[in-house]
Short mmCIF file of C-alpha atoms in Angstrom, two decimals:
data_model
loop_
_atom_site.label_atom_id
_atom_site.label_comp_id
_atom_site.label_asym_id
_atom_site.label_seq_id
_atom_site.Cartn_x
_atom_site.Cartn_y
_atom_site.Cartn_z
CA MET A 20 0.24 12.21 -11.75
CA LYS A 21 -1.17 15.73 -12.15
CA LYS A 22 -0.48 18.57 -9.78
CA LEU A 23 -2.76 18.79 -6.75
CA ALA A 24 -5.18 21.72 -6.48
CA ARG A 25 -3.41 22.91 -3.35
CA GLU A 26 -0.29 22.23 -1.29
CA VAL A 27 -0.45 19.53 1.35
CA CYS A 28 1.78 19.04 4.34
CA ILE A 29 2.42 16.81 7.32
CA ILE A 30 2.03 18.50 10.68
CA GLY A 31 2.49 15.56 13.01
CA VAL A 32 3.89 12.05 13.08
CA GLY A 33 3.88 9.33 15.70
CA MET A 34 4.90 5.72 16.15
CA HIS A 35 4.47 2.80 18.45
CA LYS A 36 7.91 1.25 18.88
CA PHE A 37 8.54 -1.64 16.50
CA GLY A 38 9.31 -5.00 18.11
CA LYS A 39 7.80 -8.14 19.54
CA PHE A 40 4.83 -7.38 21.77
CA LEU A 41 2.96 -10.57 22.56
CA ASP A 42 0.95 -8.80 25.28
CA LYS A 43 -0.30 -6.00 23.00
CA SER A 44 -3.07 -6.04 20.42
CA LEU A 45 -3.37 -4.18 17.15
CA LYS A 46 -5.73 -1.80 18.96
CA ASP A 47 -2.96 -0.92 21.42
CA LEU A 48 -0.42 -0.37 18.67
CA THR A 49 -2.79 1.75 16.56
CA ARG A 50 -3.94 3.91 19.47
CA VAL A 51 -0.42 4.75 20.62
CA ALA A 52 0.81 5.74 17.15
CA VAL A 53 -2.30 7.82 16.38
CA TRP A 54 -2.22 9.75 19.64
CA ASN A 55 1.53 10.30 19.42
CA ALA A 56 0.90 11.90 16.02
CA ILE A 57 -1.99 14.00 17.36
CA HIS A 58 0.13 15.28 20.27
CA ASP A 59 3.06 15.89 17.95
CA ALA A 60 0.82 18.02 15.70
CA GLY A 61 -0.56 19.86 18.71
CA ILE A 62 -4.11 19.71 17.36
CA ASP A 63 -7.50 19.02 18.84
CA ALA A 64 -8.22 15.45 17.65
CA LYS A 65 -11.74 16.57 16.68
CA GLN A 66 -10.19 18.49 13.78
CA ILE A 67 -9.42 15.19 11.99
CA GLU A 68 -12.07 14.74 9.30
CA ALA A 69 -11.16 11.41 7.67
CA ALA A 70 -8.75 8.50 8.07
CA TYR A 71 -6.91 6.03 5.84
CA PHE A 72 -5.97 2.84 7.61
CA SER A 73 -3.20 0.56 6.36
CA ASN A 74 -2.88 -3.04 7.46
CA VAL A 75 -1.98 -6.15 5.52
CA LEU A 76 -2.30 -9.40 7.41
CA ALA A 77 -4.68 -8.97 10.37
CA GLY A 78 -7.41 -10.59 8.30
CA LEU A 79 -5.43 -13.73 7.61
CA ILE A 80 -3.72 -13.92 10.98
CA THR A 81 -6.57 -13.03 13.33
CA GLY A 82 -9.66 -13.26 11.12
CA GLN A 83 -10.32 -9.53 11.53
CA GLU A 84 -11.20 -8.71 7.93
CA SER A 85 -13.51 -6.26 6.20
CA ILE A 86 -13.54 -3.34 8.64
CA ARG A 87 -10.09 -3.29 10.13
CA GLY A 88 -9.69 0.49 10.21
CA GLN A 89 -13.15 1.01 11.66
CA VAL A 90 -12.45 -1.50 14.45
CA PHE A 91 -8.98 -0.28 15.37
CA LEU A 92 -9.76 3.42 15.10
CA ARG A 93 -12.95 3.13 17.18
CA ASP A 94 -10.71 1.90 19.98
CA ALA A 95 -8.45 4.90 19.36
CA GLY A 96 -11.46 7.18 19.93
CA PHE A 97 -12.81 7.85 16.46
CA GLU A 98 -16.49 7.78 15.48
CA GLY A 99 -18.50 9.32 12.71
CA LEU A 100 -15.60 9.60 10.25
CA PRO A 101 -15.05 8.38 6.71
CA ILE A 102 -12.53 5.58 7.27
CA VAL A 103 -10.98 3.86 4.26
CA ASN A 104 -8.95 0.65 4.47
CA VAL A 105 -6.00 0.45 2.12
CA GLU A 106 -3.55 -2.30 1.38
CA GLY A 107 -0.70 -3.02 -0.98
CA ALA A 108 1.53 -5.41 0.96
CA CYS A 109 4.64 -3.71 2.37
CA ALA A 110 3.80 -0.46 0.53
CA SER A 111 0.43 -0.05 2.27
CA GLY A 112 1.59 2.70 4.62
CA ALA A 113 2.74 4.93 1.77
CA ILE A 114 -0.52 4.26 -0.06
CA ALA A 115 -2.46 5.47 3.00
CA LEU A 116 -0.36 8.63 3.04
CA ARG A 117 -0.95 9.17 -0.67
CA GLU A 118 -4.71 8.82 -0.36
CA ALA A 119 -4.73 11.27 2.54
CA MET A 120 -2.66 13.69 0.46
CA ILE A 121 -4.98 13.42 -2.55
CA THR A 122 -8.08 13.99 -0.44
CA VAL A 123 -6.62 17.09 1.18
CA GLY A 124 -5.03 18.25 -2.07
CA ALA A 125 -8.38 18.04 -3.82
CA GLY A 126 -9.93 20.20 -1.12
CA VAL A 127 -12.38 17.56 0.11
CA TYR A 128 -11.05 17.71 3.67
CA ASP A 129 -8.56 19.94 5.45
CA MET A 130 -7.16 17.43 7.91
CA VAL A 131 -6.77 13.68 7.44
CA LEU A 132 -5.11 10.90 9.40
CA ALA A 133 -2.98 8.22 7.72
CA VAL A 134 -2.11 5.30 9.97
CA GLY A 135 -0.51 1.91 9.45
CA ALA A 136 -0.43 -0.90 11.99
CA GLU A 137 0.65 -4.51 11.87
CA LYS A 138 1.03 -7.34 14.33
CA LEU A 139 2.92 -10.36 13.02
CA TYR A 140 4.10 -11.98 16.24
CA LEU A 141 1.63 -14.52 17.55
CA ASP A 142 1.85 -17.70 19.56
CA ASP A 143 1.58 -19.51 16.23
CA THR A 144 4.58 -18.48 14.11
CA ALA A 145 3.70 -20.90 11.31
CA ARG A 146 0.43 -19.06 10.72
CA SER A 147 2.25 -15.73 10.42
CA ILE A 148 4.76 -17.18 7.96
CA ALA A 149 2.03 -18.81 5.90
CA ALA A 150 0.14 -15.49 5.76
CA MET A 151 3.17 -13.77 4.17
CA ALA A 152 2.56 -15.84 1.03
CA ALA A 153 -0.51 -13.68 0.42
CA ASN A 154 1.87 -10.92 -0.70
CA THR A 155 2.43 -12.81 -3.95
CA ASP A 156 0.22 -14.26 -6.67
CA VAL A 157 -0.77 -17.21 -4.47
CA GLU A 158 -1.88 -19.34 -7.39
CA PHE A 159 1.64 -19.60 -8.78
CA MET A 160 4.40 -18.15 -6.65
CA ALA A 161 3.49 -19.50 -3.22
CA GLY A 162 2.96 -23.03 -4.54
CA LEU A 163 6.40 -23.01 -6.15
CA GLY A 164 8.55 -22.27 -3.13
CA PHE A 165 8.85 -18.51 -3.69
CA GLN A 166 10.07 -16.49 -0.70
CA PHE A 167 10.96 -12.80 -0.46
CA THR A 168 14.43 -13.62 0.88
CA GLY A 169 14.98 -15.67 -2.28
CA SER A 170 13.75 -12.85 -4.48
CA TYR A 171 16.22 -10.35 -2.98
CA ALA A 172 18.99 -12.97 -3.14
CA MET A 173 18.38 -13.61 -6.84
CA THR A 174 18.35 -9.89 -7.69
CA LEU A 175 21.58 -9.32 -5.73
CA ARG A 176 23.29 -12.22 -7.47
CA LYS A 177 22.70 -10.51 -10.83
CA TYR A 178 24.22 -7.24 -9.56
CA MET A 179 27.20 -9.16 -8.14
CA GLN A 180 27.88 -10.74 -11.50
CA GLN A 181 27.39 -7.53 -13.50
CA TYR A 182 28.82 -4.84 -11.25
CA GLY A 183 31.19 -6.54 -8.84
CA TRP A 184 29.09 -6.07 -5.72
CA THR A 185 30.29 -8.45 -2.99
CA GLN A 186 28.84 -10.13 0.06
CA GLU A 187 31.20 -7.94 2.07
CA HIS A 188 29.49 -4.81 0.68
CA PHE A 189 26.15 -6.31 1.68
CA ALA A 190 27.36 -6.91 5.23
CA ARG A 191 28.71 -3.35 5.39
CA VAL A 192 25.30 -1.95 4.45
CA ALA A 193 23.60 -4.19 7.01
CA SER A 194 26.11 -3.15 9.68
CA LYS A 195 25.58 0.55 8.89
CA ASN A 196 21.83 0.11 9.28
CA LYS A 197 22.17 -1.88 12.51
CA TYR A 198 24.22 1.02 13.86
CA ASN A 199 21.56 3.54 12.80
CA GLY A 200 18.91 1.36 14.42
CA SER A 201 20.91 1.30 17.64
CA LEU A 202 20.34 5.07 17.88
CA ASN A 203 16.61 4.87 17.18
CA PRO A 204 14.40 4.42 20.26
CA TYR A 205 11.57 3.17 18.00
CA ALA A 206 13.67 0.46 16.35
CA GLN A 207 13.04 -3.24 16.86
CA TYR A 208 16.78 -4.01 16.98
CA GLN A 209 18.92 -1.53 18.85
CA LYS A 210 22.19 -3.43 18.91
CA PRO A 211 25.07 -2.47 16.63
CA MET A 212 26.57 -5.39 14.75
CA SER A 213 29.96 -5.80 13.10
CA VAL A 214 30.51 -6.77 9.47
CA GLU A 215 32.10 -10.02 10.72
CA GLU A 216 29.09 -10.93 12.90
CA ILE A 217 26.77 -10.36 9.98
CA LEU A 218 28.90 -12.35 7.53
CA SER A 219 29.27 -15.26 9.93
CA SER A 220 25.56 -15.55 10.74
CA ARG A 221 23.86 -18.45 9.00
CA VAL A 222 23.05 -18.31 5.32
CA ILE A 223 19.35 -17.86 4.53
CA ALA A 224 19.62 -17.65 0.74
CA TRP A 225 23.09 -16.87 -0.55
CA PRO A 226 24.34 -14.11 -0.60
CA LEU A 227 21.98 -13.20 2.26
CA THR A 228 22.80 -14.13 5.84
CA LEU A 229 20.44 -14.03 8.80
CA TYR A 230 21.41 -10.59 10.11
CA MET A 231 20.91 -8.95 6.72
CA CYS A 232 17.21 -9.87 6.76
CA ALA A 233 14.18 -8.25 8.36
CA THR A 234 12.29 -10.50 10.76
CA MET A 235 8.64 -10.35 11.74
CA GLY A 236 7.59 -7.35 13.77
CA ASP A 237 4.75 -5.56 15.52
CA GLY A 238 4.27 -1.81 15.40
CA ALA A 239 2.38 1.20 14.11
CA ALA A 240 3.06 4.62 12.59
CA ALA A 241 0.84 7.58 11.80
CA ALA A 242 0.89 10.97 10.12
CA ILE A 243 -1.48 13.93 10.28
CA VAL A 244 -1.88 15.41 6.82
CA CYS A 245 -3.41 18.84 6.26
CA SER A 246 -3.63 21.75 3.88
CA GLN A 247 -0.95 24.39 4.01
CA GLU A 248 -3.45 27.12 4.93
CA MET A 249 -4.68 25.03 7.82
CA ALA A 250 -1.11 24.32 8.98
CA ARG A 251 -0.40 28.06 9.03
CA LYS A 252 -3.53 28.71 11.07
CA ILE A 253 -2.60 26.04 13.61
CA GLY A 254 0.93 27.39 13.85
CA GLY A 255 2.43 24.28 15.47
CA LYS A 256 5.77 22.76 14.59
CA LEU A 257 7.35 23.50 11.25
CA PRO A 258 5.14 21.84 8.63
CA VAL A 259 6.76 19.49 6.15
CA THR A 260 5.38 19.70 2.61
CA ILE A 261 4.58 16.60 0.61
CA ALA A 262 6.33 17.58 -2.63
CA THR A 263 5.09 14.40 -4.27
CA CYS A 264 3.82 10.93 -3.46
CA CYS A 265 3.64 8.60 -6.46
CA LEU A 266 2.23 5.11 -6.74
CA ARG A 267 2.23 2.51 -9.49
CA SER A 268 2.03 -1.23 -9.90
CA GLY A 269 5.12 -3.09 -11.09
CA GLU A 270 5.99 -3.46 -14.77
CA VAL A 271 6.96 -6.41 -16.93
CA THR A 272 7.28 -4.96 -20.42
CA GLY A 273 9.28 -1.79 -19.74
CA GLU A 274 12.91 -0.84 -19.10
CA ASP A 275 12.83 -2.52 -15.67
CA ASP A 276 10.33 -3.56 -13.01
CA GLY A 277 8.90 -0.04 -12.80
CA GLN A 278 11.30 1.46 -10.25
CA ARG A 279 13.13 3.76 -12.64
CA GLY A 280 9.87 5.03 -14.06
CA ILE A 281 8.33 5.88 -10.73
CA ALA A 282 11.53 7.60 -9.59
CA ARG A 283 11.41 9.83 -12.68
CA GLU A 284 7.73 10.56 -12.10
CA ALA A 285 8.47 11.54 -8.51
CA TYR A 286 11.34 13.87 -9.44
CA ASP A 287 9.32 15.44 -12.27
CA THR A 288 6.22 16.07 -10.17
CA ALA A 289 8.27 17.45 -7.27
CA GLY A 290 10.40 19.62 -9.53
CA LEU A 291 13.48 18.14 -7.86
CA GLY A 292 16.21 15.68 -8.78
CA PRO A 293 18.48 13.16 -7.09
CA PRO A 294 21.11 15.83 -6.20
CA ASP A 295 18.47 17.70 -4.16
CA ILE A 296 17.82 14.77 -1.82
CA GLU A 297 19.66 15.09 1.49
CA VAL A 298 18.34 12.05 3.37
CA ALA A 299 16.51 8.93 2.19
CA GLU A 300 14.59 6.01 3.60
CA VAL A 301 14.44 3.11 1.15
CA HIS A 302 12.72 -0.25 1.22
CA ASP A 303 15.23 -2.90 2.30
CA ALA A 304 13.44 -5.94 3.69
CA MET A 305 16.90 -7.47 3.26
CA ALA A 306 19.43 -4.73 4.06
CA PRO A 307 21.54 -5.09 0.86
CA GLY A 308 18.36 -4.34 -1.12
CA GLU A 309 19.12 -0.74 -0.18
CA MET A 310 21.83 -0.83 -2.85
CA PHE A 311 19.60 -1.53 -5.83
CA ARG A 312 16.99 0.92 -4.56
CA ILE A 313 19.66 3.64 -4.38
CA GLU A 314 20.79 2.81 -7.90
CA LYS A 315 17.25 2.81 -9.31
CA LEU A 316 16.52 6.13 -7.61
CA GLY A 317 19.40 7.64 -9.55
CA PHE A 318 21.66 8.52 -6.61
CA CYS A 319 24.63 6.74 -8.19
CA ARG A 320 25.51 4.23 -10.89
CA ALA A 321 25.64 0.54 -10.04
CA GLU A 322 29.37 0.50 -10.95
CA GLU A 323 30.20 3.11 -8.27
CA MET A 324 28.14 1.52 -5.52
CA GLY A 325 30.79 -0.68 -3.93
CA GLN A 326 33.26 2.18 -3.70
CA LEU A 327 30.69 4.58 -2.22
CA ILE A 328 29.75 2.03 0.43
CA ASP A 329 33.39 1.55 1.34
CA GLN A 330 33.70 5.34 1.71
CA GLY A 331 30.67 5.57 4.02
CA TYR A 332 28.78 7.74 1.53
CA PHE A 333 25.40 6.48 2.81
CA SER A 334 26.20 6.54 6.55
CA LEU A 335 24.89 9.14 9.02
CA THR A 336 27.87 11.40 8.38
CA GLY A 337 28.10 10.64 4.66
CA LYS A 338 27.05 12.76 1.69
CA LEU A 339 23.68 11.03 1.39
CA PRO A 340 22.57 9.30 4.60
CA VAL A 341 20.26 6.37 3.77
CA ASN A 342 18.01 4.51 6.20
CA THR A 343 18.90 6.66 9.19
CA SER A 344 16.09 4.89 11.08
CA GLY A 345 17.90 1.57 10.65
CA GLY A 346 15.84 0.55 7.64
CA LEU A 347 13.56 -2.44 7.56
CA ALA A 348 16.08 -4.96 8.88
CA ALA A 349 16.98 -2.93 12.01
CA ARG A 350 14.04 -0.56 12.63
CA GLY A 351 11.77 -3.52 11.93
CA HIS A 352 9.19 -4.32 9.29
CA PRO A 353 5.62 -4.67 10.58
CA ILE A 354 4.54 -4.50 6.98
CA GLY A 355 1.46 -2.28 7.06
CA ALA A 356 3.29 0.27 9.25
CA THR A 357 6.59 0.44 7.37
CA GLY A 358 5.69 3.09 4.79
CA LEU A 359 4.52 5.53 7.44
CA ALA A 360 7.51 4.76 9.68
CA GLN A 361 9.71 5.92 6.79
CA ILE A 362 7.68 9.12 6.65
CA ALA A 363 7.95 9.66 10.42
CA GLU A 364 11.73 9.29 10.19
CA LEU A 365 12.00 11.84 7.37
CA VAL A 366 9.80 14.33 9.22
CA TRP A 367 11.97 14.02 12.32
CA GLN A 368 15.15 14.42 10.25
CA LEU A 369 13.79 17.47 8.42
CA ARG A 370 12.73 19.09 11.67
CA GLY A 371 16.01 18.32 13.44
CA GLU A 372 14.31 16.04 15.97
CA ALA A 373 16.07 12.77 15.17
CA GLY A 374 18.24 12.79 18.30
CA ALA A 375 21.48 10.80 18.22
CA ARG A 376 20.93 9.81 14.57
CA GLN A 377 20.20 13.36 13.35
CA VAL A 378 21.97 14.12 10.10
CA LYS A 379 23.19 17.50 8.89
CA GLY A 380 21.77 19.37 5.93
CA ARG A 381 23.93 20.36 2.99
CA ASN A 382 22.94 24.02 3.04
CA SER A 383 21.40 24.39 6.46
CA LEU A 384 21.63 22.86 9.90
CA TYR A 385 19.18 20.06 9.07
CA PRO A 386 18.23 18.47 5.77
CA ARG A 387 15.52 20.25 3.81
CA VAL A 388 14.54 17.53 1.33
CA GLY A 389 14.03 13.84 2.04
CA LEU A 390 12.88 10.91 -0.06
CA ALA A 391 11.08 7.72 0.94
CA GLN A 392 10.84 4.71 -1.36
CA ASN A 393 8.47 1.93 -0.37
CA SER A 394 7.44 -1.13 -2.28
CA GLY A 395 5.35 -4.16 -1.62
CA GLY A 396 4.36 -7.59 -2.79
CA TYR A 397 5.42 -9.49 -5.87
CA VAL A 398 3.59 -10.23 -9.10
CA GLU A 399 5.26 -12.01 -12.02
CA GLY A 400 8.76 -10.68 -11.62
CA SER A 401 8.06 -7.17 -10.38
CA PRO A 402 6.91 -5.52 -7.14
CA ALA A 403 3.12 -5.39 -6.81
CA ALA A 404 3.13 -1.79 -5.61
CA LEU A 405 5.83 0.88 -5.85
CA THR A 406 5.82 4.27 -4.18
CA VAL A 407 8.18 7.24 -4.01
CA THR A 408 7.49 10.17 -1.70
CA ILE A 409 9.47 13.39 -1.47
CA LEU A 410 9.12 15.67 1.56
CA LYS A 411 10.55 19.17 1.91
CA ARG A 412 10.45 21.88 4.50
CA ASP A 413 10.52 25.60 4.13
CA VAL A 414 13.54 27.48 5.33
CA ALA A 415 13.24 27.91 9.07
CA MET B 15 -1.41 -41.02 -3.98
CA THR B 16 -2.58 -39.20 -7.11
CA ASP B 17 -0.73 -36.90 -9.49
CA LEU B 18 -2.47 -33.53 -9.69
CA PRO B 19 -1.32 -30.76 -12.05
CA LEU B 20 -0.75 -27.36 -10.41
CA ARG B 21 -3.49 -26.15 -12.76
CA GLU B 22 -4.98 -27.50 -15.98
CA GLY B 23 -3.79 -25.97 -19.23
CA LEU B 24 -0.38 -24.76 -18.08
CA PHE B 25 1.90 -27.39 -19.60
CA HIS B 26 2.11 -30.54 -21.66
CA ILE B 27 3.09 -33.74 -19.89
CA PRO B 28 5.07 -36.05 -22.24
CA GLU B 29 3.18 -39.22 -23.03
CA SER B 30 5.89 -41.22 -24.81
CA PRO B 31 9.71 -41.29 -24.81
CA GLY B 32 10.01 -39.05 -27.89
CA ASP B 33 7.35 -36.59 -26.70
CA LYS B 34 8.88 -33.35 -25.36
CA PRO B 35 7.36 -31.34 -22.50
CA TYR B 36 6.40 -27.72 -23.07
CA LEU B 37 4.76 -24.84 -21.24
CA ILE B 38 1.64 -23.20 -22.62
CA GLY B 39 2.05 -19.44 -22.79
CA SER B 40 0.91 -16.68 -25.07
CA ARG B 41 2.40 -14.07 -27.38
CA CYS B 42 1.11 -10.77 -28.71
CA ARG B 43 1.05 -10.69 -32.51
CA VAL B 44 1.39 -6.88 -32.48
CA CYS B 45 4.25 -6.21 -30.05
CA GLY B 46 5.73 -9.68 -29.53
CA TYR B 47 5.26 -9.69 -25.75
CA ALA B 48 5.46 -13.31 -24.57
CA CYS B 49 4.42 -14.59 -21.18
CA PHE B 50 3.86 -17.63 -19.06
CA PRO B 51 1.29 -18.44 -17.76
CA GLY B 52 -0.56 -17.25 -20.85
CA LYS B 53 -2.90 -14.28 -20.79
CA SER B 54 -5.74 -13.27 -23.06
CA VAL B 55 -4.83 -9.59 -22.78
CA CYS B 56 -1.47 -8.09 -23.80
CA VAL B 57 0.00 -6.15 -20.87
CA ARG B 58 2.07 -3.91 -23.16
CA CYS B 59 -0.64 -3.08 -25.74
CA ARG B 60 -3.51 -3.43 -23.25
CA ARG B 61 -5.61 -5.06 -25.95
CA ASP B 62 -7.70 -8.20 -25.71
CA ASP B 63 -7.58 -9.19 -29.37
CA THR B 64 -3.87 -9.70 -30.01
CA MET B 65 -2.73 -12.63 -27.87
CA ALA B 66 -2.31 -16.14 -29.24
CA GLU B 67 -1.35 -19.33 -27.45
CA ILE B 68 2.22 -20.56 -27.96
CA LYS B 69 4.29 -23.52 -26.84
CA LEU B 70 7.34 -22.60 -24.77
CA GLY B 71 10.32 -24.85 -24.35
CA PRO B 72 11.99 -27.03 -23.59
CA TYR B 73 15.07 -24.75 -23.58
CA ALA B 74 15.67 -21.59 -21.55
CA THR B 75 18.52 -19.44 -20.25
CA LEU B 76 19.25 -19.15 -16.52
CA GLU B 77 18.91 -15.49 -15.44
CA THR B 78 19.53 -15.98 -11.72
CA PHE B 79 19.11 -18.50 -8.91
CA THR B 80 19.61 -19.08 -5.21
CA VAL B 81 19.62 -21.97 -2.76
CA MET B 82 16.93 -21.53 -0.10
CA ARG B 83 18.20 -22.59 3.33
CA VAL B 84 14.83 -22.00 5.01
CA GLY B 85 11.45 -22.97 3.64
CA PRO B 86 7.74 -23.27 4.24
CA HIS B 87 6.56 -26.67 5.51
CA ASP B 88 5.90 -28.09 2.04
CA PHE B 89 9.36 -27.11 0.77
CA PRO B 90 12.00 -28.68 3.03
CA PRO B 91 15.34 -26.86 2.62
CA PRO B 92 17.72 -26.81 0.97
CA TYR B 93 15.99 -26.29 -2.37
CA VAL B 94 16.98 -24.31 -5.43
CA ILE B 95 14.85 -21.66 -7.14
CA GLY B 96 15.59 -19.47 -10.10
CA TYR B 97 14.42 -17.34 -12.95
CA VAL B 98 14.84 -18.58 -16.49
CA ARG B 99 13.99 -16.90 -19.77
CA MET B 100 12.48 -19.21 -22.37
CA LYS B 101 14.09 -19.13 -25.81
CA GLU B 102 10.74 -17.70 -26.94
CA GLY B 103 11.27 -14.72 -24.60
CA ALA B 104 8.98 -15.34 -21.62
CA PRO B 105 10.48 -15.17 -18.11
CA VAL B 106 9.55 -18.03 -15.77
CA PHE B 107 9.99 -18.42 -12.02
CA THR B 108 10.92 -22.01 -11.30
CA LEU B 109 12.24 -24.67 -9.00
CA ILE B 110 15.56 -26.06 -10.20
CA THR B 111 16.15 -29.80 -10.18
CA ASP B 112 19.03 -32.19 -10.93
CA CYS B 113 21.38 -29.68 -9.33
CA GLU B 114 23.41 -29.85 -6.12
CA PRO B 115 22.10 -27.34 -3.54
CA LYS B 116 25.38 -25.41 -3.71
CA ASP B 117 25.67 -21.65 -4.03
CA ASP B 118 27.98 -22.01 -7.05
CA ALA B 119 26.27 -25.00 -8.66
CA LEU B 120 25.09 -23.03 -11.71
CA LYS B 121 26.35 -20.20 -13.93
CA LEU B 122 24.12 -17.30 -14.90
CA GLY B 123 23.41 -17.52 -18.61
CA GLN B 124 23.73 -21.28 -18.84
CA GLU B 125 21.19 -23.28 -20.80
CA MET B 126 18.39 -24.98 -18.85
CA GLU B 127 15.85 -27.58 -19.86
CA LEU B 128 12.22 -27.98 -18.86
CA VAL B 129 11.11 -30.93 -16.76
CA ILE B 130 7.50 -31.62 -15.85
CA GLY B 131 7.23 -33.51 -12.58
CA LYS B 132 6.43 -33.48 -8.90
CA ILE B 133 7.09 -30.13 -7.22
CA ARG B 134 5.63 -30.88 -3.79
CA GLU B 135 3.03 -32.88 -1.93
CA ASP B 136 -0.26 -31.29 -0.98
CA SER B 137 -1.84 -31.69 2.46
CA ARG B 138 -3.63 -34.89 1.38
CA GLY B 139 -0.42 -36.54 0.19
CA ASN B 140 -1.08 -36.01 -3.53
CA ASN B 141 1.82 -35.21 -5.84
CA VAL B 142 1.44 -31.71 -7.21
CA ILE B 143 2.78 -31.75 -10.78
CA GLY B 144 4.35 -28.60 -12.17
CA TRP B 145 7.33 -27.26 -14.08
CA LYS B 146 10.97 -27.42 -13.03
CA PHE B 147 14.18 -26.76 -14.90
CA LYS B 148 17.45 -28.71 -14.92
CA PRO B 149 20.81 -27.89 -16.49
CA ALA B 150 20.42 -28.71 -20.20
CA GLU B 151 21.86 -32.02 -21.30
CA ARG B 152 22.35 -31.15 -24.96
CA GLN B 153 25.63 -29.71 -26.16
CA VAL B 154 25.28 -26.06 -27.08
CA THR B 155 26.68 -25.52 -30.55
#
């Protein structure tokens, strides 16, 4: 990716709590997240000039296809705007952010909304589960018994064999994230859970047990993206700069499935490296997946992983706190909202607004650089969409 | 009840006892990239004039597997899935058959053998015919 024509930052973020909300519609979820972001930014909502709307399964689950963003954002009070619908399975939220960044970075608009919303809980659970199959190549994978839990399980089994990772390590990671989620008022699951409870829950696809896995969820998350000049003029909360936001489809002929390549691209374009990252949100639809994301992002070698987990390296008080929000399995994973929920968490951490789960910075009171890794879907042995975003704040 | 292939042109169904099953994939004559299902464009070279059809199988190496303890309605658990790599180089996602649904039933790296047969029933009760792999019966020399 080339450098943008001008610097772009995030001036406000907002969420609707993740969870099970049978009495709420996608309109409700979207509206709450959008207006929380607007109030957080302290702007007049009329300043928003365009919107990117991320949602994955409303079409299949409810039949609301074609104009999802236009429908849900009209209810949130928006008319007369360019509204673009984006999707890329579980990475959709980050794709919405990236499109907003590019539009502002190119100078087309000064202020753009990125919002992701998803509602997976319905009266008819079977329909929601069946719809998840759309995140793969339906012609082959779905008809052959493919499931995302199985995909994570098979990847983890390879790491176990090669690098000595154990099911106990996996439970430790899941337990850490459940604890983080217990401190996050927006999380779907706010109950800490011991390593023993996680290990003794029923096996879903060995080595994964029930409490290591994300469930269905409802929720929404939003970010207000604007140019740096505009942010200065507004003079609200400390703006957080988007140092980079990279996107690519998965790979089948390269060194791996594309994750190492996109990590390098992100570090190169941001002018930063793994040692600069002080807090990270990574895509862990099954909590132990955090471990291979961390490894692919270059934070440590696969051989060191078990030891670092045992030392609490990735916990809230560790050297590199990961998934401070609770990650996908604890914060929840309403798929179209997940990417922007990661961004909201990083913005709160960088501003020192993360409450009981606030982490410290290495060189200042709060972290200055955070990374979000989001990925979605599955095509022929690699993720369909991969994203890496790096956010940084100026010295306050 | 009728036998219906998952899709035409994906594999060869043995017609006599000596006839071996195989998958129909493709390989790039420039870079060697091999894939299943076959493609007419090479993903590595991004060229549409280098791919040729090849037969894959029946032998492959097990790269990883797991036993699914939950499943969609047409796949009653437990069932075993895995990734194999064909001797010709193409990776294949597959159901695994002739194997106990135990978490330690197989060893990564072991030799597997292609089976063409029923993988599930469709909503009308037809047998959907596709590829599966079983632990290889031949002795590896």
